[in-house]
Amino acid sequence: MSKLPLVEGVLRYIKEDNIALSMPGHKAGLGFKETSIGQELYENFIKCDITEVDGVDNLHLPQGIIREAQELLREYYKSKKAYFLVNGSTSGNLVMIFSCLNEGDKVLVERNCHRSILNAIILRKLRPVFIKNKIHPEYDAPMSIDIEHQLHTISLNTDAKGIIITYPNYYGICTNLELIIRECKKYNIKVLVDSAHGAHFGVHNLLPESAVKLGADLVVMSAHKTLPTLNQGSFLHVNDESLIEKVDFYVSAFLSTSPSYMIMCSMDYARYYLQEFGGQAYFNLLFCSSKYRTLINEILHVHVLDKEDMESIDLTRYVINIEKGYSAELVYEYLKSKKIQPEMCDGRNIVLIFSPFNKEEDFNMLYEAMKSCPIETMKEEYCEIILNEIPNLIFQPYEVMAKNKVWIRVEDSIGKVCAGAVVPYPPGVPLISLGEKVEENLVNVVKYYVEKGNTVLGIKNSKILVLEDEHEKGITYNV
């Protein structure tokens, strides 16, 4: 066994010199090398790992350079107040939910949300009402919220205190956020947006508009996903000034008291890069994206989604759909063998995240790899793993925490109540959440992920955590 398994493992990976079509957005440091100030920062990152000494301000009481940097961030995105988050968008989602909602409140939630949203709902002891997502019938990709179901759900739950929307989803697909905000304002429902994948929105007119400019009350953005920022660097924006005092408190409560100046400097640089170079940089990226999307779409059995397929989609991101009867997993592994690192794969789609620091050579290498892919040897029986039906919620998620639980085999869990969220990673969207009834179709999807060797949080040794011997609400377990 190695004496330094993590160090040696990471060094071994980076020496493979893969083309990064995944996060983070700086693409192995190339984003910092684009400018003279970025190059200087890149060369001095380790020296930037300092603490709150004189002259460098304090993130928990910013009065100097951090305050100035956050003010420039606010001005660029046109929010009422903006914050640097060094604990990622997970901390931002916690801040949003704790700042807007109180224990026992009803909240409308897009079911296709990140696990951090559901964790925050549990911690805050909220009562979620889930909203369905649509699945594209041809491409088996989650489109966005089912607007008809969403509007109907709002009309039945006008007493809800907030709604939580993901904009865009992991596939770069956006819902009609403007309509949702307009409808929610009629009932004074606060709009909280997890825009982790949308920090670059609005920088070019071919991209979706920023959730901040559309008028959401609170917006979280993972700068590190698409911008030249170190992992964990995220932005939080407030549009509702009445929330600022609470947000101030929870930002400080949920962030480390030893914040990374390396991360904060990279976030300041990302804003600077967008402001000074973003328009032209994204024009170039969108041009390359369009050119090679057309070329790849001439290849048999594959299709890169476009605006003709999804009305509102981030065109800097590729969702390569593999025709039914062929294996996206095998194509994904093939791309890795060609030194191309995608972001994620589901049963039929491979997601790749580009940023301005992916050059045309990267697009061309992807095209050449796809053109040479022996896809006829990659046939596989179709399995539906993207589901849009909302599991039946038996108990409020927070109620499950205090109940007795037991680990049982996944195949024996049908009809039981889930006591530990089951989350394929990525994308980090719970397949089954706490308090939901386990149905047969969900078990089949879990088994598919496990058999494929995917990381599935909440599954250990092919077992799942469920409630034990519950007699409430007519449910009895024999486990």
PDB file of N, CA, C and O in Angstrom, residues 180-241:
ATOM      1  N   ILE A 180     -42.089  31.670 -13.870  1.00  0.00           N
ATOM      2  CA  ILE A 180     -42.201  31.180 -12.494  1.00  0.00           C
ATOM      3  C   ILE A 180     -42.111  32.340 -11.503  1.00  0.00           C
ATOM      4  O   ILE A 180     -42.902  32.433 -10.553  1.00  0.00           O
ATOM      5  N   ILE A 181     -41.145  33.234 -11.716  1.00  0.00           N
ATOM      6  CA  ILE A 181     -40.977  34.382 -10.821  1.00  0.00           C
ATOM      7  C   ILE A 181     -42.224  35.258 -10.839  1.00  0.00           C
ATOM      8  O   ILE A 181     -42.724  35.688  -9.786  1.00  0.00           O
ATOM      9  N   ARG A 182     -42.752  35.510 -12.025  1.00  0.00           N
ATOM     10  CA  ARG A 182     -43.948  36.359 -12.155  1.00  0.00           C
ATOM     11  C   ARG A 182     -45.139  35.741 -11.427  1.00  0.00           C
ATOM     12  O   ARG A 182     -45.892  36.431 -10.719  1.00  0.00           O
ATOM     13  N   GLU A 183     -45.303  34.425 -11.563  1.00  0.00           N
ATOM     14  CA  GLU A 183     -46.421  33.753 -10.914  1.00  0.00           C
ATOM     15  C   GLU A 183     -46.262  33.742  -9.398  1.00  0.00           C
ATOM     16  O   GLU A 183     -47.234  33.957  -8.655  1.00  0.00           O
ATOM     17  N   CYS A 184     -45.051  33.505  -8.920  1.00  0.00           N
ATOM     18  CA  CYS A 184     -44.828  33.413  -7.473  1.00  0.00           C
ATOM     19  C   CYS A 184     -44.987  34.759  -6.777  1.00  0.00           C
ATOM     20  O   CYS A 184     -45.395  34.822  -5.611  1.00  0.00           O
ATOM     21  N   LYS A 185     -44.680  35.822  -7.471  1.00  0.00           N
ATOM     22  CA  LYS A 185     -44.803  37.149  -6.864  1.00  0.00           C
ATOM     23  C   LYS A 185     -46.263  37.487  -6.556  1.00  0.00           C
ATOM     24  O   LYS A 185     -46.542  38.300  -5.673  1.00  0.00           O
ATOM     25  N   LYS A 186     -47.191  36.859  -7.272  1.00  0.00           N
ATOM     26  CA  LYS A 186     -48.615  37.089  -7.004  1.00  0.00           C
ATOM     27  C   LYS A 186     -48.981  36.651  -5.589  1.00  0.00           C
ATOM     28  O   LYS A 186     -49.905  37.200  -4.985  1.00  0.00           O
ATOM     29  N   TYR A 187     -48.269  35.655  -5.072  1.00  0.00           N
ATOM     30  CA  TYR A 187     -48.606  35.071  -3.769  1.00  0.00           C
ATOM     31  C   TYR A 187     -47.513  35.314  -2.728  1.00  0.00           C
ATOM     32  O   TYR A 187     -47.522  34.690  -1.669  1.00  0.00           O
ATOM     33  N   ASN A 188     -46.598  36.208  -3.046  1.00  0.00           N
ATOM     34  CA  ASN A 188     -45.490  36.537  -2.139  1.00  0.00           C
ATOM     35  C   ASN A 188     -44.672  35.296  -1.781  1.00  0.00           C
ATOM     36  O   ASN A 188     -44.224  35.124  -0.641  1.00  0.00           O
ATOM     37  N   ILE A 189     -44.492  34.419  -2.760  1.00  0.00           N
ATOM     38  CA  ILE A 189     -43.652  33.231  -2.590  1.00  0.00           C
ATOM     39  C   ILE A 189     -42.232  33.586  -3.001  1.00  0.00           C
ATOM     40  O   ILE A 189     -41.995  34.007  -4.137  1.00  0.00           O
ATOM     41  N   LYS A 190     -41.293  33.437  -2.094  1.00  0.00           N
ATOM     42  CA  LYS A 190     -39.904  33.770  -2.387  1.00  0.00           C
ATOM     43  C   LYS A 190     -39.335  32.768  -3.399  1.00  0.00           C
ATOM     44  O   LYS A 190     -39.575  31.564  -3.288  1.00  0.00           O
ATOM     45  N   VAL A 191     -38.568  33.294  -4.351  1.00  0.00           N
ATOM     46  CA  VAL A 191     -37.979  32.451  -5.388  1.00  0.00           C
ATOM     47  C   VAL A 191     -36.486  32.285  -5.123  1.00  0.00           C
ATOM     48  O   VAL A 191     -35.719  33.251  -5.179  1.00  0.00           O
ATOM     49  N   LEU A 192     -36.092  31.050  -4.824  1.00  0.00           N
ATOM     50  CA  LEU A 192     -34.693  30.708  -4.539  1.00  0.00           C
ATOM     51  C   LEU A 192     -34.165  29.882  -5.709  1.00  0.00           C
ATOM     52  O   LEU A 192     -34.778  28.881  -6.078  1.00  0.00           O
ATOM     53  N   VAL A 193     -33.057  30.297  -6.276  1.00  0.00           N
ATOM     54  CA  VAL A 193     -32.556  29.635  -7.480  1.00  0.00           C
ATOM     55  C   VAL A 193     -31.161  29.063  -7.249  1.00  0.00           C
ATOM     56  O   VAL A 193     -30.230  29.782  -6.890  1.00  0.00           O
ATOM     57  N   ASP A 194     -31.070  27.748  -7.457  1.00  0.00           N
ATOM     58  CA  ASP A 194     -29.780  27.071  -7.491  1.00  0.00           C
ATOM     59  C   ASP A 194     -29.288  27.165  -8.934  1.00  0.00           C
ATOM     60  O   ASP A 194     -29.653  26.361  -9.785  1.00  0.00           O
ATOM     61  N   SER A 195     -28.466  28.181  -9.200  1.00  0.00           N
ATOM     62  CA  SER A 195     -27.924  28.394 -10.545  1.00  0.00           C
ATOM     63  C   SER A 195     -26.451  27.999 -10.565  1.00  0.00           C
ATOM     64  O   SER A 195     -25.607  28.706 -11.126  1.00  0.00           O
ATOM     65  N   ALA A 196     -26.162  26.864  -9.939  1.00  0.00           N
ATOM     66  CA  ALA A 196     -24.781  26.406  -9.816  1.00  0.00           C
ATOM     67  C   ALA A 196     -24.081  26.347 -11.165  1.00  0.00           C
ATOM     68  O   ALA A 196     -22.904  26.683 -11.287  1.00  0.00           O
ATOM     69  N   HIS A 197     -24.818  25.939 -12.195  1.00  0.00           N
ATOM     70  CA  HIS A 197     -24.214  25.788 -13.517  1.00  0.00           C
ATOM     71  C   HIS A 197     -24.450  27.015 -14.405  1.00  0.00           C
ATOM     72  O   HIS A 197     -24.228  26.943 -15.615  1.00  0.00           O
ATOM     73  N   GLY A 198     -24.864  28.133 -13.827  1.00  0.00           N
ATOM     74  CA  GLY A 198     -25.214  29.295 -14.647  1.00  0.00           C
ATOM     75  C   GLY A 198     -24.471  30.571 -14.313  1.00  0.00           C
ATOM     76  O   GLY A 198     -24.979  31.659 -14.585  1.00  0.00           O
ATOM     77  N   ALA A 199     -23.263  30.474 -13.766  1.00  0.00           N
ATOM     78  CA  ALA A 199     -22.516  31.687 -13.406  1.00  0.00           C
ATOM     79  C   ALA A 199     -22.151  32.521 -14.624  1.00  0.00           C
ATOM     80  O   ALA A 199     -21.914  33.724 -14.515  1.00  0.00           O
ATOM     81  N   HIS A 200     -22.098  31.904 -15.802  1.00  0.00           N
ATOM     82  CA  HIS A 200     -21.731  32.606 -17.038  1.00  0.00           C
ATOM     83  C   HIS A 200     -22.950  33.093 -17.813  1.00  0.00           C
ATOM     84  O   HIS A 200     -22.794  33.739 -18.858  1.00  0.00           O
ATOM     85  N   PHE A 201     -24.151  32.832 -17.330  1.00  0.00           N
ATOM     86  CA  PHE A 201     -25.347  33.234 -18.057  1.00  0.00           C
ATOM     87  C   PHE A 201     -25.432  34.757 -18.174  1.00  0.00           C
ATOM     88  O   PHE A 201     -25.098  35.486 -17.243  1.00  0.00           O
ATOM     89  N   GLY A 202     -25.890  35.204 -19.347  1.00  0.00           N
ATOM     90  CA  GLY A 202     -26.074  36.634 -19.579  1.00  0.00           C
ATOM     91  C   GLY A 202     -24.873  37.331 -20.163  1.00  0.00           C
ATOM     92  O   GLY A 202     -24.980  38.492 -20.587  1.00  0.00           O
ATOM     93  N   VAL A 203     -23.715  36.662 -20.204  1.00  0.00           N
ATOM     94  CA  VAL A 203     -22.510  37.326 -20.713  1.00  0.00           C
ATOM     95  C   VAL A 203     -22.568  37.465 -22.235  1.00  0.00           C
ATOM     96  O   VAL A 203     -21.882  38.291 -22.816  1.00  0.00           O
ATOM     97  N   HIS A 204     -23.417  36.648 -22.894  1.00  0.00           N
ATOM     98  CA  HIS A 204     -23.603  36.721 -24.337  1.00  0.00           C
ATOM     99  C   HIS A 204     -25.079  36.468 -24.632  1.00  0.00           C
ATOM    100  O   HIS A 204     -25.740  35.701 -23.924  1.00  0.00           O
ATOM    101  N   ASN A 205     -25.593  37.136 -25.678  1.00  0.00           N
ATOM    102  CA  ASN A 205     -27.037  37.040 -25.942  1.00  0.00           C
ATOM    103  C   ASN A 205     -27.491  35.670 -26.444  1.00  0.00           C
ATOM    104  O   ASN A 205     -28.691  35.409 -26.529  1.00  0.00           O
ATOM    105  N   LEU A 206     -26.554  34.778 -26.802  1.00  0.00           N
ATOM    106  CA  LEU A 206     -26.932  33.418 -27.189  1.00  0.00           C
ATOM    107  C   LEU A 206     -27.008  32.478 -25.986  1.00  0.00           C
ATOM    108  O   LEU A 206     -27.362  31.307 -26.130  1.00  0.00           O
ATOM    109  N   LEU A 207     -26.683  33.004 -24.814  1.00  0.00           N
ATOM    110  CA  LEU A 207     -26.795  32.235 -23.578  1.00  0.00           C
ATOM    111  C   LEU A 207     -28.085  32.618 -22.852  1.00  0.00           C
ATOM    112  O   LEU A 207     -28.602  33.726 -23.046  1.00  0.00           O
ATOM    113  N   PRO A 208     -28.615  31.743 -22.011  1.00  0.00           N
ATOM    114  CA  PRO A 208     -29.783  32.121 -21.213  1.00  0.00           C
ATOM    115  C   PRO A 208     -29.473  33.331 -20.336  1.00  0.00           C
ATOM    116  O   PRO A 208     -28.322  33.621 -20.022  1.00  0.00           O
ATOM    117  N   GLU A 209     -30.503  34.044 -19.932  1.00  0.00           N
ATOM    118  CA  GLU A 209     -30.328  35.213 -19.075  1.00  0.00           C
ATOM    119  C   GLU A 209     -29.998  34.789 -17.650  1.00  0.00           C
ATOM    120  O   GLU A 209     -30.384  33.709 -17.195  1.00  0.00           O
ATOM    121  N   SER A 210     -29.270  35.633 -16.953  1.00  0.00           N
ATOM    122  CA  SER A 210     -28.917  35.374 -15.562  1.00  0.00           C
ATOM    123  C   SER A 210     -30.163  35.349 -14.689  1.00  0.00           C
ATOM    124  O   SER A 210     -31.074  36.167 -14.849  1.00  0.00           O
ATOM    125  N   ALA A 211     -30.198  34.407 -13.734  1.00  0.00           N
ATOM    126  CA  ALA A 211     -31.324  34.323 -12.798  1.00  0.00           C
ATOM    127  C   ALA A 211     -31.426  35.585 -11.954  1.00  0.00           C
ATOM    128  O   ALA A 211     -32.512  35.962 -11.514  1.00  0.00           O
ATOM    129  N   VAL A 212     -30.294  36.252 -11.721  1.00  0.00           N
ATOM    130  CA  VAL A 212     -30.306  37.497 -10.950  1.00  0.00           C
ATOM    131  C   VAL A 212     -31.083  38.563 -11.712  1.00  0.00           C
ATOM    132  O   VAL A 212     -31.964  39.241 -11.162  1.00  0.00           O
ATOM    133  N   LYS A 213     -30.774  38.737 -12.984  1.00  0.00           N
ATOM    134  CA  LYS A 213     -31.436  39.765 -13.780  1.00  0.00           C
ATOM    135  C   LYS A 213     -32.904  39.451 -14.034  1.00  0.00           C
ATOM    136  O   LYS A 213     -33.710  40.356 -14.258  1.00  0.00           O
ATOM    137  N   LEU A 214     -33.262  38.178 -13.975  1.00  0.00           N
ATOM    138  CA  LEU A 214     -34.671  37.810 -14.144  1.00  0.00           C
ATOM    139  C   LEU A 214     -35.493  38.117 -12.898  1.00  0.00           C
ATOM    140  O   LEU A 214     -36.716  38.089 -12.950  1.00  0.00           O
ATOM    141  N   GLY A 215     -34.817  38.414 -11.771  1.00  0.00           N
ATOM    142  CA  GLY A 215     -35.526  38.884 -10.590  1.00  0.00           C
ATOM    143  C   GLY A 215     -35.738  37.885  -9.475  1.00  0.00           C
ATOM    144  O   GLY A 215     -36.558  38.122  -8.580  1.00  0.00           O
ATOM    145  N   ALA A 216     -35.004  36.773  -9.473  1.00  0.00           N
ATOM    146  CA  ALA A 216     -35.115  35.828  -8.355  1.00  0.00           C
ATOM    147  C   ALA A 216     -34.675  36.503  -7.065  1.00  0.00           C
ATOM    148  O   ALA A 216     -33.815  37.391  -7.066  1.00  0.00           O
ATOM    149  N   ASP A 217     -35.250  36.115  -5.941  1.00  0.00           N
ATOM    150  CA  ASP A 217     -34.936  36.762  -4.658  1.00  0.00           C
ATOM    151  C   ASP A 217     -33.533  36.419  -4.181  1.00  0.00           C
ATOM    152  O   ASP A 217     -32.818  37.280  -3.674  1.00  0.00           O
ATOM    153  N   LEU A 218     -33.135  35.151  -4.339  1.00  0.00           N
ATOM    154  CA  LEU A 218     -31.799  34.698  -3.949  1.00  0.00           C
ATOM    155  C   LEU A 218     -31.273  33.759  -5.030  1.00  0.00           C
ATOM    156  O   LEU A 218     -32.018  32.919  -5.542  1.00  0.00           O
ATOM    157  N   VAL A 219     -29.999  33.901  -5.361  1.00  0.00           N
ATOM    158  CA  VAL A 219     -29.405  33.074  -6.415  1.00  0.00           C
ATOM    159  C   VAL A 219     -28.018  32.622  -5.984  1.00  0.00           C
ATOM    160  O   VAL A 219     -27.197  33.436  -5.548  1.00  0.00           O
ATOM    161  N   VAL A 220     -27.769  31.323  -6.125  1.00  0.00           N
ATOM    162  CA  VAL A 220     -26.442  30.762  -5.856  1.00  0.00           C
ATOM    163  C   VAL A 220     -25.827  30.333  -7.183  1.00  0.00           C
ATOM    164  O   VAL A 220     -26.505  29.744  -8.027  1.00  0.00           O
ATOM    165  N   MET A 221     -24.528  30.629  -7.358  1.00  0.00           N
ATOM    166  CA  MET A 221     -23.809  30.262  -8.580  1.00  0.00           C
ATOM    167  C   MET A 221     -22.488  29.608  -8.214  1.00  0.00           C
ATOM    168  O   MET A 221     -21.728  30.157  -7.418  1.00  0.00           O
ATOM    169  N   SER A 222     -22.206  28.464  -8.822  1.00  0.00           N
ATOM    170  CA  SER A 222     -20.894  27.824  -8.645  1.00  0.00           C
ATOM    171  C   SER A 222     -19.932  28.417  -9.668  1.00  0.00           C
ATOM    172  O   SER A 222     -19.875  27.957 -10.813  1.00  0.00           O
ATOM    173  N   ALA A 223     -19.177  29.416  -9.259  1.00  0.00           N
ATOM    174  CA  ALA A 223     -18.225  30.025 -10.189  1.00  0.00           C
ATOM    175  C   ALA A 223     -17.236  28.994 -10.711  1.00  0.00           C
ATOM    176  O   ALA A 223     -16.805  29.051 -11.865  1.00  0.00           O
ATOM    177  N   HIS A 224     -16.895  28.025  -9.865  1.00  0.00           N
ATOM    178  CA  HIS A 224     -15.870  27.047 -10.246  1.00  0.00           C
ATOM    179  C   HIS A 224     -16.317  26.095 -11.343  1.00  0.00           C
ATOM    180  O   HIS A 224     -15.490  25.473 -12.005  1.00  0.00           O
ATOM    181  N   LYS A 225     -17.628  25.962 -11.569  1.00  0.00           N
ATOM    182  CA  LYS A 225     -18.095  25.010 -12.572  1.00  0.00           C
ATOM    183  C   LYS A 225     -17.815  25.478 -13.996  1.00  0.00           C
ATOM    184  O   LYS A 225     -17.484  24.666 -14.866  1.00  0.00           O
ATOM    185  N   THR A 226     -17.955  26.766 -14.260  1.00  0.00           N
ATOM    186  CA  THR A 226     -17.810  27.251 -15.641  1.00  0.00           C
ATOM    187  C   THR A 226     -16.823  28.405 -15.789  1.00  0.00           C
ATOM    188  O   THR A 226     -16.465  28.749 -16.917  1.00  0.00           O
ATOM    189  N   LEU A 227     -16.394  29.003 -14.707  1.00  0.00           N
ATOM    190  CA  LEU A 227     -15.517  30.176 -14.770  1.00  0.00           C
ATOM    191  C   LEU A 227     -14.113  29.823 -14.271  1.00  0.00           C
ATOM    192  O   LEU A 227     -13.907  28.767 -13.667  1.00  0.00           O
ATOM    193  N   PRO A 228     -13.126  30.712 -14.486  1.00  0.00           N
ATOM    194  CA  PRO A 228     -11.770  30.457 -13.978  1.00  0.00           C
ATOM    195  C   PRO A 228     -11.681  30.684 -12.478  1.00  0.00           C
ATOM    196  O   PRO A 228     -11.197  31.719 -11.999  1.00  0.00           O
ATOM    197  N   THR A 229     -12.174  29.718 -11.736  1.00  0.00           N
ATOM    198  CA  THR A 229     -12.226  29.777 -10.273  1.00  0.00           C
ATOM    199  C   THR A 229     -11.847  28.411  -9.718  1.00  0.00           C
ATOM    200  O   THR A 229     -12.204  27.383 -10.294  1.00  0.00           O
ATOM    201  N   LEU A 230     -11.175  28.388  -8.591  1.00  0.00           N
ATOM    202  CA  LEU A 230     -10.836  27.123  -7.941  1.00  0.00           C
ATOM    203  C   LEU A 230     -12.095  26.451  -7.405  1.00  0.00           C
ATOM    204  O   LEU A 230     -13.078  27.108  -7.064  1.00  0.00           O
ATOM    205  N   ASN A 231     -12.043  25.120  -7.330  1.00  0.00           N
ATOM    206  CA  ASN A 231     -13.162  24.372  -6.762  1.00  0.00           C
ATOM    207  C   ASN A 231     -13.549  24.936  -5.397  1.00  0.00           C
ATOM    208  O   ASN A 231     -12.697  25.332  -4.607  1.00  0.00           O
ATOM    209  N   GLN A 232     -14.858  24.923  -5.146  1.00  0.00           N
ATOM    210  CA  GLN A 232     -15.509  25.439  -3.937  1.00  0.00           C
ATOM    211  C   GLN A 232     -15.838  26.920  -4.029  1.00  0.00           C
ATOM    212  O   GLN A 232     -16.551  27.448  -3.173  1.00  0.00           O
ATOM    213  N   GLY A 233     -15.349  27.609  -5.053  1.00  0.00           N
ATOM    214  CA  GLY A 233     -15.645  29.035  -5.174  1.00  0.00           C
ATOM    215  C   GLY A 233     -17.024  29.276  -5.761  1.00  0.00           C
ATOM    216  O   GLY A 233     -17.298  28.891  -6.899  1.00  0.00           O
ATOM    217  N   SER A 234     -17.915  29.910  -4.999  1.00  0.00           N
ATOM    218  CA  SER A 234     -19.281  30.175  -5.459  1.00  0.00           C
ATOM    219  C   SER A 234     -19.704  31.592  -5.085  1.00  0.00           C
ATOM    220  O   SER A 234     -19.143  32.214  -4.178  1.00  0.00           O
ATOM    221  N   PHE A 235     -20.728  32.077  -5.794  1.00  0.00           N
ATOM    222  CA  PHE A 235     -21.303  33.397  -5.534  1.00  0.00           C
ATOM    223  C   PHE A 235     -22.713  33.242  -4.967  1.00  0.00           C
ATOM    224  O   PHE A 235     -23.437  32.315  -5.339  1.00  0.00           O
ATOM    225  N   LEU A 236     -23.089  34.146  -4.100  1.00  0.00           N
ATOM    226  CA  LEU A 236     -24.472  34.247  -3.625  1.00  0.00           C
ATOM    227  C   LEU A 236     -24.949  35.665  -3.867  1.00  0.00           C
ATOM    228  O   LEU A 236     -24.259  36.625  -3.521  1.00  0.00           O
ATOM    229  N   HIS A 237     -26.137  35.785  -4.485  1.00  0.00           N
ATOM    230  CA  HIS A 237     -26.704  37.101  -4.803  1.00  0.00           C
ATOM    231  C   HIS A 237     -28.055  37.269  -4.115  1.00  0.00           C
ATOM    232  O   HIS A 237     -28.871  36.345  -4.096  1.00  0.00           O
ATOM    233  N   VAL A 238     -28.265  38.469  -3.585  1.00  0.00           N
ATOM    234  CA  VAL A 238     -29.533  38.813  -2.938  1.00  0.00           C
ATOM    235  C   VAL A 238     -30.195  39.923  -3.741  1.00  0.00           C
ATOM    236  O   VAL A 238     -29.566  40.950  -4.025  1.00  0.00           O
ATOM    237  N   ASN A 239     -31.458  39.714  -4.116  1.00  0.00           N
ATOM    238  CA  ASN A 239     -32.243  40.758  -4.776  1.00  0.00           C
ATOM    239  C   ASN A 239     -33.282  41.367  -3.851  1.00  0.00           C
ATOM    240  O   ASN A 239     -33.790  42.454  -4.118  1.00  0.00           O
ATOM    241  N   ASP A 240     -33.622  40.660  -2.785  1.00  0.00           N
ATOM    242  CA  ASP A 240     -34.611  41.133  -1.817  1.00  0.00           C
ATOM    243  C   ASP A 240     -33.868  41.729  -0.616  1.00  0.00           C
ATOM    244  O   ASP A 240     -33.313  40.993   0.204  1.00  0.00           O
ATOM    245  N   GLU A 241     -33.850  43.048  -0.540  1.00  0.00           N
ATOM    246  CA  GLU A 241     -33.067  43.724   0.506  1.00  0.00           C
ATOM    247  C   GLU A 241     -33.543  43.379   1.911  1.00  0.00           C
ATOM    248  O   GLU A 241     -32.762  43.455   2.866  1.00  0.00           O
TER     249      GLU A 241
END
